[in-house]
Each structure stands twice: as C-alpha cells, then as structure tokens.
Amino acid sequence: MNNKYNDHLVIVFALEHYNPLGHIRSLGENGINPVYISVKRGGLSACLSKYISVCHHVDSVEEGYKLLISEYGNFGVEHKPYVIFSDDRSVGFFDFHYDEIKDKFIFFNAGKQGRINEFMNKQYILDIAKKHGFHVLDSWVVSKGEIPEDIQYPVITKDISPNSGSWKSDVYICENEEELKAALKKISGSVVQIQKFVNKKNEYAIEGLTINKGTQMLIGSTLRWKYLIKGYYSPYHDVTMMKDADMRSRLEAMFSEIGFEGIFEVEFLIDQDDTYYFLEINFRASAWNYSSAVAGMPLAYLWVKSMEDGFIADDAEKEFEDFTDMSEVIDYGKRVEGGMVSLAEWLRDFKEAKGTYYYNKNDMSPFEYLFEHWDDYK
C-alpha cells in the first residue's frame, strides 16, 4: 500500500469520527493510504476504512502526539510527513507545540506558535470578519455570571473557544434575563460569548483549503441545510459551488491576514431577510469535508498536493451540478424517528443523495459497523 505523496508520509490525526473518514477516503481514492492515529471518542467509524495503511489507537491527543513524535518524527527536513486534522482539540494542541515540531512535520499552521488558537477565539474572529466587511451579530464577552447592561434579548450563549467549556452543551437560547442567569449557572466555561439570537432562515457552510501562508485559497463546496434543528446542526444538505465573488475575495483577504495553511470550514447564519452573518472559521476540516470529494475536489489530497507543488493548480477547483448529501444515521433519527417523514420517503432521499458520510460502495466496513450498532450512533 502506498502511504506517501512524493516521498512524504501522509498521516491523519483525529478524534475517532466520520469526519476523518472523509479525509481517509479522499486520500485513499487518490492512491494514498494514510497512517491514521485514532484518538478514542465514542464508537468506531474512520478506523474501519480499507484505505488505512497503519492504524494506531490512542486514548488522548497527548498520547497520540507522543506516539507521532516517537514513530514518525525522524524523517528529516526533506521528507517531513504531512499531518492532517479534523477536530479543534488536535489542531489547538499542535498549534501550541508549533515550535517543537515545525521542523519534523508539515501540518495546519498560521506561521507562529499559538496563532491559530488566537483566531479560535469567537469574539476575535468576529472582529477580524467585521474589519473585512462581513456582517456580524452583536455580541458580548463576559465572565461566567456577568450580564452586560446593554444586552438585547433573545440571546444565545457560546463558549469563547471550541477548546473551552463543553461545546454544544454550553449553548443556550435565552429569551430574558432570568433564562440567561439560569443558563450561566450551567455553563462549564469561565468566559462566555453572549450573542444576539436570530431566528435564522438557514445556515451556510464553506469547505476549502489554503496554502502559501493563506494567500491562495480553493473552495471545494458550499452547503445549506435542507431543514433546521434548533441548537443543533442539520445532517441533510444542498451542496453547491461557491458563487459569490465578493464573499470569496473577503475570505481570501481574511486568510491572508491570518496566514493559515490548512483545510477549513467557514460558517454563516442566513437571516430571514437573506443577510449573511459571519459566525466563525473552523481551522480544520468539518464533518462535511467529503462533500468536496464527491464534487471532484478531495480536500485532503489536494492540500497535500498543493503544499508540495507550492501552488494550487488552475484546474483543481471544479464546476459541478448541485446535489444533496446526508449524514445517514443522524438524519434518520431526526426525520424518521422524529416523525417528519416516513421510512419510504427517507429511503428515497437516501438513495437520491449523491454524497453520504458512512455508506460508500467502495469502502463498506464503516457503514456495516454503523448498521450493526445503529442505536449507538443516534
């Protein structure tokens, strides 16, 4: 099995999930069978892919980091392995160790130790987005228990960083001060972002990559939700090409300022009047990264290739027809078990979806395991 690109080993380092499964398939379908360092997290999925050359199971990011250094940290400057991420915890940890490993590996970075973590701060990235002309929602950053005097309800609470607090468990929609006080007592993080809550029309996500200190960008796919789930992400999407040239140019300017090299997702909220409000940048692939591979742009493979070439090829970004994709088990739970559609209707949507995140006729083991343990994944 070939696990290299131009004599550089390719390694996927991630919390076990179907997110890194997209990376692994994007590489494997293009002739690279990566090493996978699987950090324990719930059930099995990515580690079951047939495209993996070697799989290491570890209990924590810290344990995986030590394994990576000991097993793969001595290839020399000319043959540094590529390391690809799909979760905030891993990206944040490696970013804080940038100086220690920058001469051993090629990995997502912003050219300076700790710089990605700076931009993971939800308020800081909103300030940068506003500077580059994006609409942003009013927000306040407070210590836990503090309530701003000028706040306007309803509001939504968020952890200030994806690596602080309890992520989705710290998200509360509050209609008044009493509800906000109750929410702040439950939140685990010490610093909280409180943001104006908008009854959104939809959400919009952009999947892409950057190289050359953020000065070159490729957009693989954009997604809108087929239906909304309050306080949760939707697992069923319309997938389209990037069509807004002004938005693209603003993003290019942002990534150039940040200096980020890696795979990313940018998230927007769409208001009822069709205003797009910038929410955040995920400085790693999202769970929806494989939508770009379905559209002809395997982000993990293209990032390695483009980093190695030193440029993004003119024909790397493809035109494609709109399609739908689906995270099968979550969508089934929300729509069939939730009474939104019948099983027959869901099966029709499943068959018509061009992209699915577990089912893949050429790599069936993750889906077969999912099917056998269906109730554990909902």
Coordinates of C-alpha atoms in Angstrom, one line a residue:
M1 CA 0.0 0.0 0.0
N2 CA 1.3 3.5 -0.9
N3 CA 1.1 5.8 2.2
K4 CA 3.2 8.6 0.7
Y5 CA 3.0 11.6 -1.6
N6 CA 6.3 12.5 -3.3
D7 CA 8.2 10.5 -0.6
H8 CA 6.3 12.3 2.2
L9 CA 4.3 10.1 4.6
V10 CA 0.7 11.2 5.0
I11 CA -0.9 10.9 8.5
V12 CA -4.4 11.6 9.6
F13 CA -4.5 12.6 13.3
A14 CA -8.0 12.9 14.7
L15 CA -10.6 12.1 17.3
E16 CA -12.4 8.9 16.0
H17 CA -15.4 10.1 14.0
Y18 CA -16.8 10.1 10.4
N19 CA -15.1 13.4 9.9
P20 CA -11.6 11.9 9.5
L21 CA -13.2 9.1 7.5
G22 CA -13.8 11.8 4.8
H23 CA -10.1 12.6 4.8
I24 CA -9.1 8.9 4.7
R25 CA -11.4 8.2 1.7
S26 CA -10.3 11.4 -0.1
L27 CA -6.7 10.3 0.2
G28 CA -7.3 6.6 -0.5
E29 CA -9.4 7.2 -3.6
N30 CA -6.4 9.1 -5.0
G31 CA -3.8 6.5 -4.3
I32 CA -2.6 7.4 -0.8
N33 CA -3.3 5.0 2.1
P34 CA -2.6 7.2 5.1
V35 CA -1.4 6.3 8.5
Y36 CA -4.2 7.0 10.9
I37 CA -3.8 8.0 14.6
S38 CA -7.2 7.4 16.0
V39 CA -7.9 9.2 19.3
K40 CA -10.6 7.5 21.3
R41 CA -14.1 9.1 21.0
G42 CA -17.3 7.1 21.2
G43 CA -17.9 4.4 18.5
L44 CA -15.9 3.2 15.6
S45 CA -16.0 4.7 12.1
A46 CA -12.9 6.1 10.4
C47 CA -10.6 3.4 11.8
L48 CA -12.6 0.7 9.8
S49 CA -11.8 2.2 6.4
K50 CA -10.0 -0.1 4.0
Y51 CA -7.8 2.7 2.8
I52 CA -5.7 2.9 6.0
S53 CA -2.2 1.6 5.8
V54 CA -1.4 1.6 9.6
C55 CA -3.9 2.5 12.4
H56 CA -2.8 3.5 15.9
H57 CA -5.4 3.7 18.6
V58 CA -4.7 6.1 21.5
D59 CA -6.7 7.4 24.4
S60 CA -5.9 11.1 24.2
V61 CA -4.4 13.8 21.9
E62 CA -1.4 14.0 24.2
E63 CA -0.8 10.2 23.9
G64 CA -1.2 10.4 20.1
Y65 CA 1.2 13.4 20.0
K66 CA 3.9 11.4 21.8
L67 CA 3.4 8.4 19.5
L68 CA 3.6 10.6 16.4
I69 CA 6.9 12.1 17.6
S70 CA 8.5 8.8 18.5
E71 CA 7.2 6.8 15.5
Y72 CA 7.3 9.4 12.7
G73 CA 9.3 12.4 13.9
N74 CA 12.7 11.4 12.4
F75 CA 12.3 11.5 8.7
G76 CA 14.4 14.6 8.3
V77 CA 13.6 18.0 6.8
E78 CA 13.5 16.8 3.2
H79 CA 10.9 14.1 3.9
K80 CA 8.7 15.6 6.7
P81 CA 5.4 13.7 7.0
Y82 CA 2.1 15.6 6.3
V83 CA -0.3 15.6 9.3
I84 CA -4.0 16.4 8.6
F85 CA -6.6 17.2 11.3
S86 CA -10.4 17.2 11.6
D87 CA -11.1 18.4 15.2
D88 CA -10.4 21.5 17.2
R89 CA -8.7 19.7 20.1
S90 CA -5.9 18.3 17.9
V91 CA -5.4 21.5 15.9
G92 CA -5.2 23.5 19.1
F93 CA -2.8 21.2 20.7
F94 CA -0.4 21.0 17.8
D95 CA -0.6 24.8 17.3
F96 CA 0.6 25.3 20.9
H97 CA 3.5 22.9 20.0
Y98 CA 4.3 24.6 16.7
D99 CA 7.9 25.5 17.5
E100 CA 8.7 22.0 18.8
I101 CA 7.5 20.2 15.6
K102 CA 7.7 22.6 12.7
D103 CA 10.9 21.0 11.5
K104 CA 9.6 17.5 11.9
F105 CA 6.1 17.7 10.2
I106 CA 4.0 19.7 7.7
F107 CA 0.7 20.4 9.4
F108 CA -2.1 23.0 9.6
N109 CA -0.5 26.3 10.9
A110 CA -0.5 30.0 10.8
G111 CA 3.2 30.5 10.9
K112 CA 3.6 31.2 14.6
Q113 CA 3.1 29.2 17.8
G114 CA -0.4 29.7 19.2
R115 CA -1.7 31.9 16.4
I116 CA -4.5 29.5 15.3
N117 CA -5.7 29.4 18.9
E118 CA -5.8 33.2 18.9
F119 CA -8.3 33.1 16.0
M120 CA -10.3 30.3 17.6
N121 CA -11.5 33.0 20.0
K122 CA -15.0 33.6 18.7
Q123 CA -15.0 37.3 19.5
Y124 CA -11.6 37.9 18.0
I125 CA -12.5 36.2 14.7
L126 CA -15.8 38.3 14.5
D127 CA -13.7 41.5 14.9
I128 CA -11.5 40.4 12.0
A129 CA -14.5 39.4 9.9
K130 CA -16.1 42.8 10.5
K131 CA -12.9 44.5 9.5
H132 CA -13.1 42.7 6.2
G133 CA -16.6 43.8 5.5
F134 CA -18.7 40.9 6.7
H135 CA -21.9 41.3 8.7
V136 CA -21.6 40.1 12.3
L137 CA -24.2 39.8 15.1
D138 CA -23.9 41.9 18.2
S139 CA -22.1 40.0 20.9
W140 CA -20.6 40.4 24.4
V141 CA -17.8 38.5 26.1
V142 CA -18.3 38.1 29.8
S143 CA -17.0 36.2 32.8
K144 CA -19.4 33.5 33.9
G145 CA -22.3 35.0 35.8
E146 CA -21.8 38.5 34.4
I147 CA -24.7 40.1 32.4
P148 CA -24.0 43.2 30.2
E149 CA -26.1 46.2 30.8
D150 CA -26.8 46.9 27.1
I151 CA -27.8 43.4 26.2
Q152 CA -30.9 42.8 24.0
Y153 CA -32.9 39.6 24.1
P154 CA -33.2 37.0 22.8
V155 CA -29.6 35.8 23.0
I156 CA -27.6 32.6 22.6
T157 CA -24.6 31.6 24.8
K158 CA -21.4 30.1 23.4
D159 CA -18.0 29.0 24.7
I160 CA -15.5 31.7 23.8
S161 CA -13.3 29.0 22.1
P162 CA -14.1 25.4 20.8
N163 CA -11.5 24.1 23.2
S164 CA -13.0 25.7 26.3
G165 CA -16.1 24.7 28.2
S166 CA -18.4 21.9 26.9
W167 CA -19.0 23.0 23.3
K168 CA -22.7 22.3 22.4
S169 CA -23.6 21.6 26.0
D170 CA -22.9 25.3 26.8
V171 CA -25.3 26.6 24.1
Y172 CA -28.5 28.1 25.5
I173 CA -31.1 30.3 23.8
C174 CA -32.4 32.8 26.3
E175 CA -35.5 34.9 25.9
N176 CA -34.9 37.1 29.0
E177 CA -32.6 37.8 31.9
E178 CA -34.0 35.1 34.1
E179 CA -33.3 32.4 31.5
L180 CA -29.8 33.8 30.9
K181 CA -29.0 33.8 34.6
A182 CA -30.1 30.1 34.8
A183 CA -28.0 29.2 31.7
L184 CA -24.9 30.9 33.0
K185 CA -25.1 28.7 36.1
K186 CA -25.0 25.6 34.0
I187 CA -22.2 26.7 31.6
S188 CA -18.8 25.0 32.3
G189 CA -16.5 27.6 30.8
S190 CA -15.3 30.6 32.8
V191 CA -15.6 33.0 29.8
V192 CA -18.7 33.1 27.7
Q193 CA -19.8 34.8 24.5
I194 CA -23.3 36.1 24.5
Q195 CA -24.6 36.8 21.1
K196 CA -27.8 38.2 19.6
F197 CA -30.1 35.4 18.6
V198 CA -31.6 35.5 15.2
N199 CA -34.5 33.3 14.0
K200 CA -32.4 32.1 11.1
K201 CA -33.7 31.2 7.6
N202 CA -30.8 28.9 7.0
E203 CA -27.1 28.3 7.6
Y204 CA -24.3 28.3 5.1
A205 CA -21.0 26.5 5.3
I206 CA -17.9 26.7 3.1
E207 CA -15.4 23.9 2.8
G208 CA -12.0 24.7 1.4
L209 CA -8.2 24.9 1.8
T210 CA -5.4 27.4 1.9
I211 CA -1.7 27.3 1.2
N212 CA 1.3 29.7 0.9
K213 CA 0.6 31.4 4.3
G214 CA -3.1 31.8 3.4
T215 CA -2.5 33.7 0.2
Q216 CA -4.0 31.0 -2.1
M217 CA -7.4 29.5 -1.4
L218 CA -9.6 26.8 -3.0
I219 CA -13.3 26.4 -2.3
G220 CA -14.5 22.8 -2.7
S221 CA -18.1 23.0 -1.8
T222 CA -20.7 25.1 0.0
L223 CA -23.7 23.7 1.9
R224 CA -27.1 24.9 3.0
W225 CA -29.4 22.9 5.3
K226 CA -32.4 21.1 4.0
Y227 CA -34.1 21.7 7.3
L228 CA -33.2 23.3 10.6
I229 CA -32.7 21.9 14.1
K230 CA -32.8 24.3 17.0
G231 CA -29.4 24.4 18.7
Y232 CA -28.0 21.6 16.5
Y233 CA -26.5 21.1 13.1
S234 CA -28.5 19.7 10.2
P235 CA -27.4 16.4 8.7
Y236 CA -29.1 16.8 5.3
H237 CA -27.8 19.4 2.8
D238 CA -27.9 21.1 -0.5
V239 CA -24.4 21.2 -1.9
T240 CA -23.4 23.8 -4.4
M241 CA -20.4 25.6 -5.9
M242 CA -19.2 28.9 -4.5
K243 CA -21.0 31.6 -6.5
D244 CA -20.4 34.8 -4.5
A245 CA -17.3 36.5 -5.8
D246 CA -17.4 39.3 -3.2
M247 CA -17.6 36.8 -0.4
R248 CA -14.7 34.9 -1.9
S249 CA -12.5 37.9 -2.1
R250 CA -13.2 38.9 1.5
L251 CA -12.4 35.4 2.7
E252 CA -9.1 35.4 0.7
A253 CA -8.2 38.7 2.5
M254 CA -9.0 37.2 5.9
F255 CA -7.0 34.0 5.4
S256 CA -4.1 36.1 4.0
E257 CA -4.1 38.2 7.1
I258 CA -4.3 35.2 9.4
G259 CA -1.6 33.3 7.4
F260 CA -3.4 30.0 7.7
E261 CA -2.3 26.9 5.8
G262 CA -4.7 24.0 6.0
I263 CA -8.2 22.8 5.4
F264 CA -11.0 24.9 6.8
E265 CA -14.8 25.5 7.2
V266 CA -16.4 28.9 7.4
E267 CA -19.9 29.2 8.9
F268 CA -22.6 31.8 8.2
L269 CA -26.1 32.3 9.5
I270 CA -28.7 33.5 7.0
D271 CA -31.3 35.8 8.4
Q272 CA -34.9 36.0 7.2
D273 CA -34.1 39.0 5.0
D274 CA -31.3 36.9 3.4
T275 CA -28.5 38.8 5.2
Y276 CA -25.4 36.5 5.7
Y277 CA -23.9 36.9 9.1
F278 CA -20.4 35.6 9.6
L279 CA -20.2 33.2 12.6
E280 CA -16.7 31.6 12.7
I281 CA -13.9 29.8 11.0
N282 CA -13.1 26.2 11.8
F283 CA -9.3 25.8 11.3
R284 CA -9.7 22.2 10.3
A285 CA -12.0 20.1 8.1
S286 CA -15.6 19.9 9.2
A287 CA -17.7 16.7 9.2
W288 CA -18.9 17.8 5.7
N289 CA -15.4 17.7 4.1
Y290 CA -16.2 14.7 1.9
S291 CA -18.9 16.7 0.1
S292 CA -16.0 18.3 -1.8
A293 CA -14.6 14.9 -2.8
V294 CA -18.0 14.0 -4.2
A295 CA -17.9 17.2 -6.2
G296 CA -14.4 16.2 -7.6
M297 CA -12.2 18.1 -5.1
P298 CA -10.8 15.8 -2.4
L299 CA -9.6 18.4 0.0
A300 CA -7.1 16.3 2.0
Y301 CA -5.4 15.0 -1.2
L302 CA -5.5 18.5 -2.8
W303 CA -4.0 20.2 0.3
V304 CA -1.0 17.8 0.3
K305 CA -0.6 18.1 -3.4
S306 CA -0.8 21.9 -3.4
M307 CA 1.5 22.3 -0.5
E308 CA 4.0 20.0 -2.2
D309 CA 3.7 21.8 -5.6
G310 CA 3.8 25.2 -4.0
F311 CA 0.6 26.4 -5.8
I312 CA -3.0 25.4 -6.3
A313 CA -3.4 24.1 -9.9
D314 CA -5.6 26.1 -12.2
D315 CA -7.8 23.1 -12.8
A316 CA -8.0 22.0 -9.1
E317 CA -11.3 23.9 -8.4
K318 CA -14.1 22.2 -10.4
E319 CA -17.5 23.2 -11.6
F320 CA -20.3 20.8 -10.7
E321 CA -24.0 20.3 -10.6
D322 CA -25.9 20.9 -7.4
F323 CA -26.6 17.8 -5.3
T324 CA -27.7 16.6 -1.9
D325 CA -25.7 14.8 0.8
M326 CA -26.7 13.2 4.1
S327 CA -25.3 12.1 7.4
E328 CA -27.4 9.0 7.4
V329 CA -27.9 7.9 11.0
I330 CA -28.5 11.4 12.4
D331 CA -30.9 12.3 9.6
Y332 CA -32.8 9.1 10.1
G333 CA -33.1 9.8 13.8
K334 CA -34.3 13.4 13.3
R335 CA -36.7 12.8 10.4
V336 CA -38.0 9.2 10.6
E337 CA -37.9 8.6 14.3
G338 CA -38.9 12.3 14.9
G339 CA -42.0 11.9 12.7
M340 CA -41.0 14.3 10.0
V341 CA -41.1 11.8 7.1
S342 CA -42.0 8.2 6.5
L343 CA -39.4 5.4 6.1
A344 CA -40.3 5.2 2.4
E345 CA -39.7 8.9 2.0
W346 CA -36.4 8.8 3.8
L347 CA -35.2 5.8 1.8
R348 CA -36.0 7.8 -1.4
D349 CA -33.9 10.8 -0.1
F350 CA -31.1 8.5 0.9
K351 CA -30.9 6.8 -2.5
E352 CA -31.0 10.2 -4.3
A353 CA -28.3 11.7 -2.1
K354 CA -25.1 11.9 -4.2
G355 CA -23.0 12.1 -1.0
T356 CA -23.3 10.0 2.2
Y357 CA -20.9 10.1 5.1
Y358 CA -20.9 6.4 6.2
Y359 CA -22.2 4.5 3.2
N360 CA -19.6 4.1 0.4
K361 CA -19.9 1.2 -2.0
N362 CA -16.1 1.0 -2.3
D363 CA -15.4 1.2 1.4
M364 CA -18.3 -0.6 3.2
S365 CA -16.9 -1.6 6.6
P366 CA -17.7 1.7 8.4
F367 CA -21.3 1.6 7.2
E368 CA -21.7 -2.1 8.0
Y369 CA -20.5 -1.5 11.5
L370 CA -22.8 1.5 11.8
F371 CA -25.7 -0.6 10.7
E372 CA -25.0 -3.3 13.3
H373 CA -24.7 -0.6 16.0
W374 CA -27.2 1.9 14.7
D375 CA -28.8 2.8 18.1
D376 CA -25.3 3.7 19.5
Y377 CA -24.8 6.5 16.9
K378 CA -28.0 8.5 17.1

